[in-house]
Coordinates of C-alpha atoms in Angstrom, one line a residue:
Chain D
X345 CA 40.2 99.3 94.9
X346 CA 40.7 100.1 98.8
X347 CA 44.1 101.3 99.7
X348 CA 46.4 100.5 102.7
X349 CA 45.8 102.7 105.2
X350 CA 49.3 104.1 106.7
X351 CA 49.0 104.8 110.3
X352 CA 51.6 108.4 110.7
X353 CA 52.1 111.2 112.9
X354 CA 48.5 112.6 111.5
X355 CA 46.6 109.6 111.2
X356 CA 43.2 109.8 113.6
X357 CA 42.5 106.3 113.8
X358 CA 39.3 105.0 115.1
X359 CA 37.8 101.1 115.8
X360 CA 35.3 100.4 112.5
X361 CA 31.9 99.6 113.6
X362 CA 32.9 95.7 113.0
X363 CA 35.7 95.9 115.8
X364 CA 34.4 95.7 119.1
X365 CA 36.3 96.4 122.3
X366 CA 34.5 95.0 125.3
X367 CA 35.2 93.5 128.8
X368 CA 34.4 89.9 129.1
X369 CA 33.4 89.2 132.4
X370 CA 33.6 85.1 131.8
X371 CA 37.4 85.7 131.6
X372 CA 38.1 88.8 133.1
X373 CA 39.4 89.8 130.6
X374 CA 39.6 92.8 127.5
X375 CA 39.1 91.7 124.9
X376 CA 38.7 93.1 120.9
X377 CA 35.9 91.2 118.9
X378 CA 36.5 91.3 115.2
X379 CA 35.5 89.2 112.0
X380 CA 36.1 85.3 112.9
X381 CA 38.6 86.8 115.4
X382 CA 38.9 87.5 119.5
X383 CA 42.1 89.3 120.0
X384 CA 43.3 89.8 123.8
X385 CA 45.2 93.2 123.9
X386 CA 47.8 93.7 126.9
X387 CA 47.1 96.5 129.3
X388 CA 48.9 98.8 127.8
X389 CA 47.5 98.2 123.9
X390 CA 43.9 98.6 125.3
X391 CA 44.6 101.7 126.4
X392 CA 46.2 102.9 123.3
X393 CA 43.2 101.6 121.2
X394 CA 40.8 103.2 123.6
X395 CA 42.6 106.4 123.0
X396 CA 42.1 105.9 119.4
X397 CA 38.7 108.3 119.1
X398 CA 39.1 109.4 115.4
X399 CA 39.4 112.6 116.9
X400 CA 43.2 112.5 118.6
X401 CA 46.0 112.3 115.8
X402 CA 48.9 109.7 117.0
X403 CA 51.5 112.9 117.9
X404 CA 48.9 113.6 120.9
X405 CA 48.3 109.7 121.7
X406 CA 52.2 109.4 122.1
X407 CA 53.2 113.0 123.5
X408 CA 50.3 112.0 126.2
X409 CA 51.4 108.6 126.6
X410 CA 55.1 109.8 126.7
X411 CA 54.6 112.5 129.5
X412 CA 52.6 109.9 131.5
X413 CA 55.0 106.8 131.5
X414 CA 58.0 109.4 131.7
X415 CA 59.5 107.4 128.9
X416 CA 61.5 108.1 125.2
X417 CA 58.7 110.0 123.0
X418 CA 60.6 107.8 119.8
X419 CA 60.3 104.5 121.3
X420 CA 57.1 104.6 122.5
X421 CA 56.0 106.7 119.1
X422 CA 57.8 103.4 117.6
X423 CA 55.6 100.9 119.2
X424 CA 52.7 102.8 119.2
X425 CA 52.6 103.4 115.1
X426 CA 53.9 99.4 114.4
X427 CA 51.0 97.7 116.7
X428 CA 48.9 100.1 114.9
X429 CA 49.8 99.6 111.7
X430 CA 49.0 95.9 112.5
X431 CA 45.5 96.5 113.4
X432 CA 45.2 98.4 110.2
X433 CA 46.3 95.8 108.2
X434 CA 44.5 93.0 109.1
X435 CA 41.3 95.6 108.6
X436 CA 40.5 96.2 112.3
X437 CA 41.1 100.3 112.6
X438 CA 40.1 103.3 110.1
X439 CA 40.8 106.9 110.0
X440 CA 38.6 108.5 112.0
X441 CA 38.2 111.2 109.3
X442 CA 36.5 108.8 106.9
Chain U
X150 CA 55.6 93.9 119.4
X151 CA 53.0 91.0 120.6
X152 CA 50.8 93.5 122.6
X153 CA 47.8 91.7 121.1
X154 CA 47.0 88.4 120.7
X155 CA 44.5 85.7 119.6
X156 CA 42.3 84.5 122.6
X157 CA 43.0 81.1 121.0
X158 CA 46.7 81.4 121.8
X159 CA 46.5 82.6 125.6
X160 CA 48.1 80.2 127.8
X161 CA 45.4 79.0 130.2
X162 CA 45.7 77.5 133.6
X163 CA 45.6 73.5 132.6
X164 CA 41.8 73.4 132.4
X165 CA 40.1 70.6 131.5
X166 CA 37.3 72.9 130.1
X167 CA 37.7 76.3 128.2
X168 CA 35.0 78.6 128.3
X169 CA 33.5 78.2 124.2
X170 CA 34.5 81.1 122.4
X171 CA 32.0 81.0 118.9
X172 CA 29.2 78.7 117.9
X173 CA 28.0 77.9 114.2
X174 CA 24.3 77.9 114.1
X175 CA 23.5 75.9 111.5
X176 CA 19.5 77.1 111.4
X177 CA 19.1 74.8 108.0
X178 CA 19.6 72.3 106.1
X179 CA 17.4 74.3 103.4
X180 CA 20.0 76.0 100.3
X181 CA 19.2 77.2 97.0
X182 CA 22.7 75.4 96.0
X183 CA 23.6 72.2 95.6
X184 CA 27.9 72.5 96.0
X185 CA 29.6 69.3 95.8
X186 CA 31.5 70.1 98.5
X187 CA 28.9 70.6 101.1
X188 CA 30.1 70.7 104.8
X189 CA 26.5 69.4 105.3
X190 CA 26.1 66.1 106.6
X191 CA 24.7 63.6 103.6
X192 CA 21.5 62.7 106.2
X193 CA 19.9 66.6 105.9
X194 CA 17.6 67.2 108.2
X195 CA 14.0 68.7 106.7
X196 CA 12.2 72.2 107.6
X197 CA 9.9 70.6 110.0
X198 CA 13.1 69.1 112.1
X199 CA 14.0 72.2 112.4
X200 CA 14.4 74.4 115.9
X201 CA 11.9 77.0 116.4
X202 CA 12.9 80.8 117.2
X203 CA 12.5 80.1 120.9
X204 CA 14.8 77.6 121.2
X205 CA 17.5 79.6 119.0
X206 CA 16.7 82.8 121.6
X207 CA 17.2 80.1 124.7
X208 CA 20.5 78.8 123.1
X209 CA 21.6 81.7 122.6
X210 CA 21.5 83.1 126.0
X211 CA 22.7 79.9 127.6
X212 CA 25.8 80.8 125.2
X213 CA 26.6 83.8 126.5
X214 CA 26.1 82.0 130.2
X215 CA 29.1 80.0 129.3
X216 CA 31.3 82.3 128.0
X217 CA 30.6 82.5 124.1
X218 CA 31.4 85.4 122.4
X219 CA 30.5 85.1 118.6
X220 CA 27.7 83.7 116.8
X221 CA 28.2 82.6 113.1
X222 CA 24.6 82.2 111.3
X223 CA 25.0 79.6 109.2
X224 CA 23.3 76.9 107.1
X225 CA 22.0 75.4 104.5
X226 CA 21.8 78.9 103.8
X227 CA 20.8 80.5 106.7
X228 CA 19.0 83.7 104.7
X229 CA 16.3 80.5 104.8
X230 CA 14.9 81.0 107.9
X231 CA 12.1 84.0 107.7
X232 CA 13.1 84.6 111.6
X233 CA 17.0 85.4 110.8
X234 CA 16.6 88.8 111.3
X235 CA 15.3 88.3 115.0
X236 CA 17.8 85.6 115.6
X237 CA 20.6 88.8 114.5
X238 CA 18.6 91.4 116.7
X239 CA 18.6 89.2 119.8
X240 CA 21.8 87.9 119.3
X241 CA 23.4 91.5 119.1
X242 CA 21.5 92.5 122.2
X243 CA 23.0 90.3 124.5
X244 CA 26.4 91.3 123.5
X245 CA 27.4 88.5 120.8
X246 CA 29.3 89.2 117.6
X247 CA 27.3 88.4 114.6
X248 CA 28.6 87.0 111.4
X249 CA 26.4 85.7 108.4
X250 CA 27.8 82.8 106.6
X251 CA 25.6 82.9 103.4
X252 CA 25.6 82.2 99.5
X253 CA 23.7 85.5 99.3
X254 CA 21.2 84.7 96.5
X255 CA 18.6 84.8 98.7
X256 CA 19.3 88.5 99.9
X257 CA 19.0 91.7 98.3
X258 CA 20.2 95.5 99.7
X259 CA 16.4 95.8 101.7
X260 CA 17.4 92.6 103.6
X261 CA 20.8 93.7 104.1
X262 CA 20.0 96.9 105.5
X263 CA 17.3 95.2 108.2
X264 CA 19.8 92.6 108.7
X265 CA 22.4 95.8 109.4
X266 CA 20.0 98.0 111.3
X267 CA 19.0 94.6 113.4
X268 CA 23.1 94.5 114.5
X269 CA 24.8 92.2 112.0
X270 CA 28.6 92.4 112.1
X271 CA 29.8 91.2 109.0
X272 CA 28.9 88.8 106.4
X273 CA 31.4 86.0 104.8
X274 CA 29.5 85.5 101.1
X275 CA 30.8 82.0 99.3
X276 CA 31.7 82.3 95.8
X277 CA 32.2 79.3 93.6
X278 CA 34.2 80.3 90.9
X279 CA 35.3 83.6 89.0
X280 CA 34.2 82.2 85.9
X281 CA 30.1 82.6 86.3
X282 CA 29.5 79.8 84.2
X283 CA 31.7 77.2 86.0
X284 CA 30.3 78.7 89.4
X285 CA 26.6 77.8 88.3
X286 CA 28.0 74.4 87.3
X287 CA 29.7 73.9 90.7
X288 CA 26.6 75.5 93.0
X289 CA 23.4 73.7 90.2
X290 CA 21.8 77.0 90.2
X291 CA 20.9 79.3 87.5
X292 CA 22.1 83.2 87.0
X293 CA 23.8 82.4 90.7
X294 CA 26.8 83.9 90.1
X295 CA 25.5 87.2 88.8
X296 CA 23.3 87.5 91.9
X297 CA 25.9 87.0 94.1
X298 CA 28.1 89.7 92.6
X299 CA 25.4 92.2 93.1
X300 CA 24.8 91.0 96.6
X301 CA 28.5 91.4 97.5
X302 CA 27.9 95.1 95.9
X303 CA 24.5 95.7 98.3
X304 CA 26.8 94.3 101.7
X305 CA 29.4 97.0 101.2
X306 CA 26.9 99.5 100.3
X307 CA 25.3 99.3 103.5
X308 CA 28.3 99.4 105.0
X309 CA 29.0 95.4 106.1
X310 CA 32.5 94.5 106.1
X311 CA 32.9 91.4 103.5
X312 CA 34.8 88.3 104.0
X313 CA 34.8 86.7 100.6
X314 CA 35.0 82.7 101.1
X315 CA 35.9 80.8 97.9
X316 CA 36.4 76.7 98.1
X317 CA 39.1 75.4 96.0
X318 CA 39.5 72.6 94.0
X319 CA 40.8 70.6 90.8
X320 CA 38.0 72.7 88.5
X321 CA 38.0 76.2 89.7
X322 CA 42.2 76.4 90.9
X323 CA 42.8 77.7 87.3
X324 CA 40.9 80.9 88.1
X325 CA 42.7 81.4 92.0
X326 CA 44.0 84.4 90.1
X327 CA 40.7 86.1 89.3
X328 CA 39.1 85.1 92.6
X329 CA 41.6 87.4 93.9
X330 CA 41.1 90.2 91.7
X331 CA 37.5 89.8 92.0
X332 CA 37.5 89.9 95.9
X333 CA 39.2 93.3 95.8
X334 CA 37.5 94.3 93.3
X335 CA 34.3 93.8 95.5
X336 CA 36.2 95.2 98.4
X337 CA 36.2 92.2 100.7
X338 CA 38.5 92.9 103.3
X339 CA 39.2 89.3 103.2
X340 CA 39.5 86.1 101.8
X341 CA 39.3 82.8 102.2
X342 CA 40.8 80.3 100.1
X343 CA 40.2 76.7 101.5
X344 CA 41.0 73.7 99.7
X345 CA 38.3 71.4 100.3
X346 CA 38.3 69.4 103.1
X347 CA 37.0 65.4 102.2
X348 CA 34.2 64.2 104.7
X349 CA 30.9 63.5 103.7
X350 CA 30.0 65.5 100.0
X351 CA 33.3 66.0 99.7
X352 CA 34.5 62.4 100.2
X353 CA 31.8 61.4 98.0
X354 CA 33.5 63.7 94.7
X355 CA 36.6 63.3 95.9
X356 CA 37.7 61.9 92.6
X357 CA 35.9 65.4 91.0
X358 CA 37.6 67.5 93.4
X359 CA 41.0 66.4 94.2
X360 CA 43.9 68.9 93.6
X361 CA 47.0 67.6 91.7
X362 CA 50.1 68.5 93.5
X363 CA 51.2 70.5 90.8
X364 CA 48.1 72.6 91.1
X365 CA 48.4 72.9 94.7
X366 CA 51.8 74.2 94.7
X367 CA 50.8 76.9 92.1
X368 CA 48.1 78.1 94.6
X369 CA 49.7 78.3 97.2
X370 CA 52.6 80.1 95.6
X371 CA 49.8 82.6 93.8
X372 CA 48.3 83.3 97.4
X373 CA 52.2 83.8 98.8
X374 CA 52.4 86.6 96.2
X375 CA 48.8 88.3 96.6
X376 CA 49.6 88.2 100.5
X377 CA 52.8 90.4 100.0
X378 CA 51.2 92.4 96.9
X379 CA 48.2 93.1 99.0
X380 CA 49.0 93.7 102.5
X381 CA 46.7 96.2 104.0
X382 CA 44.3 95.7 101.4
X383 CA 43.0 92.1 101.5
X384 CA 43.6 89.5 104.4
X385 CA 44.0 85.6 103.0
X386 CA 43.6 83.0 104.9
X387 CA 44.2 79.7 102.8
X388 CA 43.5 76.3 104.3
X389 CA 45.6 74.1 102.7
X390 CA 45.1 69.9 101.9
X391 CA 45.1 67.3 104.4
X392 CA 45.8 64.5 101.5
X393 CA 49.3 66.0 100.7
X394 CA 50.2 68.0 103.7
X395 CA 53.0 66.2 106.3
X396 CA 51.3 67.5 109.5
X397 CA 48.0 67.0 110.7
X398 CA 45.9 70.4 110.9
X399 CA 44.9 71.3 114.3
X400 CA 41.2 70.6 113.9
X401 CA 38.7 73.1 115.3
X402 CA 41.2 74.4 118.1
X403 CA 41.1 70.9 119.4
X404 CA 37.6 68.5 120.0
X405 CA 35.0 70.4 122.3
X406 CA 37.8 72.9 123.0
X407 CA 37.1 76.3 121.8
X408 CA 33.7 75.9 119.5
X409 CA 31.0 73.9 118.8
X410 CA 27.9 73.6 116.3
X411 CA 24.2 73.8 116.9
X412 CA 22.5 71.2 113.8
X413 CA 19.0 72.7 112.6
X414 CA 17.6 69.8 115.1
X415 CA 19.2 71.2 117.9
X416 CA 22.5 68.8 118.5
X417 CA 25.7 70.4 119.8
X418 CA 28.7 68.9 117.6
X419 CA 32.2 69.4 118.2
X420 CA 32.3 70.5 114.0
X421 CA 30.0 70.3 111.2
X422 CA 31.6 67.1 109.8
X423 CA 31.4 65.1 113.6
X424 CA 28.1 63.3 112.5
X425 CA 30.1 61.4 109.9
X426 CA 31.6 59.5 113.0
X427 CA 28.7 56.6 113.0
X428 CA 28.2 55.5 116.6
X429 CA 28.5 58.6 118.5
X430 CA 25.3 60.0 120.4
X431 CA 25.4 64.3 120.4
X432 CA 22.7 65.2 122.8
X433 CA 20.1 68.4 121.8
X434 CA 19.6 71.8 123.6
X435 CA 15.8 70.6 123.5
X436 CA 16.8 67.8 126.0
X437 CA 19.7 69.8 127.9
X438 CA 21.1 72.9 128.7
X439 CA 23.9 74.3 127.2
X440 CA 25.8 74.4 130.0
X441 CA 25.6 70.7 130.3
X442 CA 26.1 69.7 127.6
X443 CA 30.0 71.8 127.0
X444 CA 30.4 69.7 130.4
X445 CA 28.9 66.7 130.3
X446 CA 28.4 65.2 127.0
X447 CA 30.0 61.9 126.4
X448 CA 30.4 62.6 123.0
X449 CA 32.2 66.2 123.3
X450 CA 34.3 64.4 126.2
X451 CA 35.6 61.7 124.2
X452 CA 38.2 63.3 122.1
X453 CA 38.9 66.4 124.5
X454 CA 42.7 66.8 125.6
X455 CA 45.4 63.7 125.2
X456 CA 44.2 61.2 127.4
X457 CA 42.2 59.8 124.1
X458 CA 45.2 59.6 121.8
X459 CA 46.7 56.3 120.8
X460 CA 50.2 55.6 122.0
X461 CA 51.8 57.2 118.1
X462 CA 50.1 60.3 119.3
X463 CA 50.4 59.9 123.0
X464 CA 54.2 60.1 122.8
X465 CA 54.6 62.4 120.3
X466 CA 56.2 65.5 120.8
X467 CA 53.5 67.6 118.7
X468 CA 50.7 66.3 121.0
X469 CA 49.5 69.8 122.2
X470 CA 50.3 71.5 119.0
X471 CA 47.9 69.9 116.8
X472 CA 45.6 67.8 119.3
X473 CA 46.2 64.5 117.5
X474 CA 44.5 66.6 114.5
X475 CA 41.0 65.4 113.0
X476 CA 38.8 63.2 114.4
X477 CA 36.6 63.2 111.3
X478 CA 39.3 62.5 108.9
X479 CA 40.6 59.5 110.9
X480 CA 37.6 58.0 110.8
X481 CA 36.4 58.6 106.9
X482 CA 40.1 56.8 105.8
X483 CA 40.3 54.2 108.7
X484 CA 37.3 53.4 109.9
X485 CA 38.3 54.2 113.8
X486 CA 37.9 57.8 115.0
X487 CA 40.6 57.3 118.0
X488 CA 43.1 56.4 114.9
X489 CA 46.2 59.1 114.4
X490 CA 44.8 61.5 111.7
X491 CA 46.4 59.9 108.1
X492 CA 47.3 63.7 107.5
X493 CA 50.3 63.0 109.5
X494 CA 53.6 61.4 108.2
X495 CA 53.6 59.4 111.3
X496 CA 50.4 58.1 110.6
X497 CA 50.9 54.0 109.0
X498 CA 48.2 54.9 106.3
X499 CA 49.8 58.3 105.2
X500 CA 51.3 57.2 102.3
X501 CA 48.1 55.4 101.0
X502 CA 46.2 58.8 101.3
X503 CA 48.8 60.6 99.4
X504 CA 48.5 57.9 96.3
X505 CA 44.4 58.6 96.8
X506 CA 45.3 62.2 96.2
X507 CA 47.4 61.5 93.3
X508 CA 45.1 58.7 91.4
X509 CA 42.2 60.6 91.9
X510 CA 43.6 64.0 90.8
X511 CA 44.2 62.0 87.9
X512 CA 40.6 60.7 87.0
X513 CA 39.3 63.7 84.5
X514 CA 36.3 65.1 85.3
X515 CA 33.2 63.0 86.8
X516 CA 29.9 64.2 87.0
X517 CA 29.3 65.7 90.9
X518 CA 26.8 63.9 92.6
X519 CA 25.1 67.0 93.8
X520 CA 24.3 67.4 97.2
X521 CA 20.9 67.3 98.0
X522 CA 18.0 65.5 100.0
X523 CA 18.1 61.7 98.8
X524 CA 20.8 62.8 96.8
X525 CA 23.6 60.6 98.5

């Protein structure tokens, strides 16, 4: 049986091959393809998934984000790890590792 | 946070047209199985109606013209057609997202693997029951179920995700339990449990298929609990029954709003089900573009937006939220597809499709009338 994956500190979270981030030019827009799903991500979640190489661990995704938007490491650490968590969940981001 | 969305749910300037986002491609009528619950239409078109390659390659780029971002192969059973493999290949070289929708007893690991190396996204495999002898009694097909276990084992082992689609109804809801614990047990990552939805096959066995209300609320209480006990693990979606819900579903994103379907001829419908509406004209991709047709088609223009609705719907407060519901359905129980959908407690007939619900979920078991050609 496959187990929830628990996106932490350590985690290196990738896309699976079946998500698919991709600009669409028709609505000039981002946009994440996945299984009888089209998510739109805000600005700011693209660029956290697009930081998600399976090579980064989430303490360098939200140090790095944290230095750049001068803001509170835990809130943004916060955010980061619940919309992640989400993604996981619904089956639309692995660790990178596996 | 809501830093991500469905596209579905992004507020739009008030355009008339959307840009589509997914087309089902039914390539055939053709299918080992014989479900009573087809989404089919009962008139199935033959192999020789069928579109050729070209045509499929054509529509498919014209597609991606208008803004379409997903492709669902579907059927009949789509593993059919000896050209699915090119279909996927092209299709996954001009950027679309492919899904199979298949009863998988035609494949085995060899085709999974082309289909995977071609660019196949992910594959949503029906199953009919968990019981295999009751699944081979609902699909009229022999050793089905057996094949369709291994095939679910040959998707994940070449590394497809797996959406595991099982219709529900009054002789397989017993088992809701093990079609859970069979769909992680073949690691889908998720599952579809839709109650059968009464136009065409299915409104011919409705008296076969019909929930009772007691069963009904025992499913969906079993899928509340597997949601909770399996978060992260398995996604449900359920699709619950229009004869005892109080609000009308919001059919297909709304008519010619956000998908349409290519028939194995060529027509581009609105849904699967919208040739059940007798009278309406749906033009073909061999006699018009695409592009056109999203725009232009009578048919597709009919129901789009409010301006359609009767007054009941016109004035209703839930107009935008469900789109006056399903066109389909209003015309299969009243005869007039402009009619408020009878799924809604508004609706003067409501309360006569709720009694249907309850007098045929009564009935024991009839015999299916199986669906295939000449078989209405």
């Amino acid at each position: 049986m496959a187990e929830r994956y628990i996106v932490g500190e350590e985690s290196r979270p990738c896309l699976p091959r079946h998500v698919k981030l991709r600009h669409d030019k028709t609505r000039d827009a981002w946009i994440l393809l996945a299984p009888e799903r089209v998510l739109v991500p805000d600005e700011t979640a693209i660029e956290i998934v697009r930081s998600c190489d399976g090579v980064k661990t989430i303490a360098v995704i939200v140090d790095d984000l944290a230095e750049r938007y001068a803001a509170d490491r835990e809130v943004i650490g916060t955010d980061v790890k619940a919309m992640l968590q989400d993604l996981a969940d619904k089956g639309f981001l692995i660790n990178g590792a596996d | 946070m809501d830093d991500i969305v469905q596209l579905e749910n992004v507020a739009e300037a008030q355009a008339r047209m959307l840009p589509p986002i997914a087309i089902l491609a039914e390539l055939t009528h053709r299918c080992p199985l014989q479900c009573p619950y087809c989404s089919n239409p009962l008139e199935l078109e033959r192999a020789n109606a069928e579109l050729p390659t070209a045509d499929w390659i054509r529509a498919m780029n014209e597609a991606v013209d208008i803004g379409v971002l997903q492709i669902h192969f579907s059927g009949g059973e789509p593993t059919a057609r000896k050209d699915l493999e090119e279909l996927v290949r092209h299709a996954a070289g001009i950027g679309l997202y492919t899904n199979l929708i298949t009863s998988g007893v035609l494949l085995d690991e060899d085709k999974l693997q082309r289909l995977f190396d071609a660019g196949l996204d992910h594959v949503q495999l029906s199953i009919q029951d968990a019981d295999a002898a009751n699944a081979d009694r609902i699909g009229n097909i022999k050793d089905g179920h057996r094949r369709k276990l291994s095939v679910a084992r040959a998707i994940r082992k070449v590394g497809l995700p797996l959406t595991m689609n099982a219709v529900v109804h009054r002789q397989n809801l017993h088992n809701l339990a093990g079609l859970i614990d069979l769909a992680v047990e073949l690691e889908a990552a998720r599952l579809e449990v839709a109650h059968v939805q009464y136009y065409g096959w299915a409104l011919k066995n409705r008296a076969s298929l019909m929930p009772t209300l007691e069963q009904l609320q025992d499913a969906t209480a079993t899928v509340e609990a597997a949601r909770e006990r399996l978060k992260g693990v398995l996604t449900i979606d359920y699709v619950v029954p229009d004869y005892y819900a109080r609000r009308p579903k919001k059919c297909m994103d709304g008519w010619g709003r956000r998908f349409f379907n290519i028939s194995p001829a060529g027509k581009v419908l609105p849904c699967h089900a919208a040739e059940s509406i007798t009278g309406l004209q749906f033009e073909s991709i061999r006699d018009y573009s695409l592009a056109w047709i999203w725009e232009n088609s009578p048919a597709l223009n009919l129901y789009r937006g409010t301006d359609w609705m009767p007054p009941l719907c016109k004035t209703c407060d839930q107009r935008e939220i469900d789109l006056g519901g399903c066109r389909c359905q209003a015309f299969a129980l009243t005869g007039n597809a402009a009619e408020t959908d009878p799924a809604c407690q508004k609706s003067p007939v409501h309360d006569i499709i709720f009694d249907i619900a309850v007098t045929d979920s009564a009935t024991g078991a009839p015999d299916y009338i199986y669906r295939r050609l000449g078989g209405a």
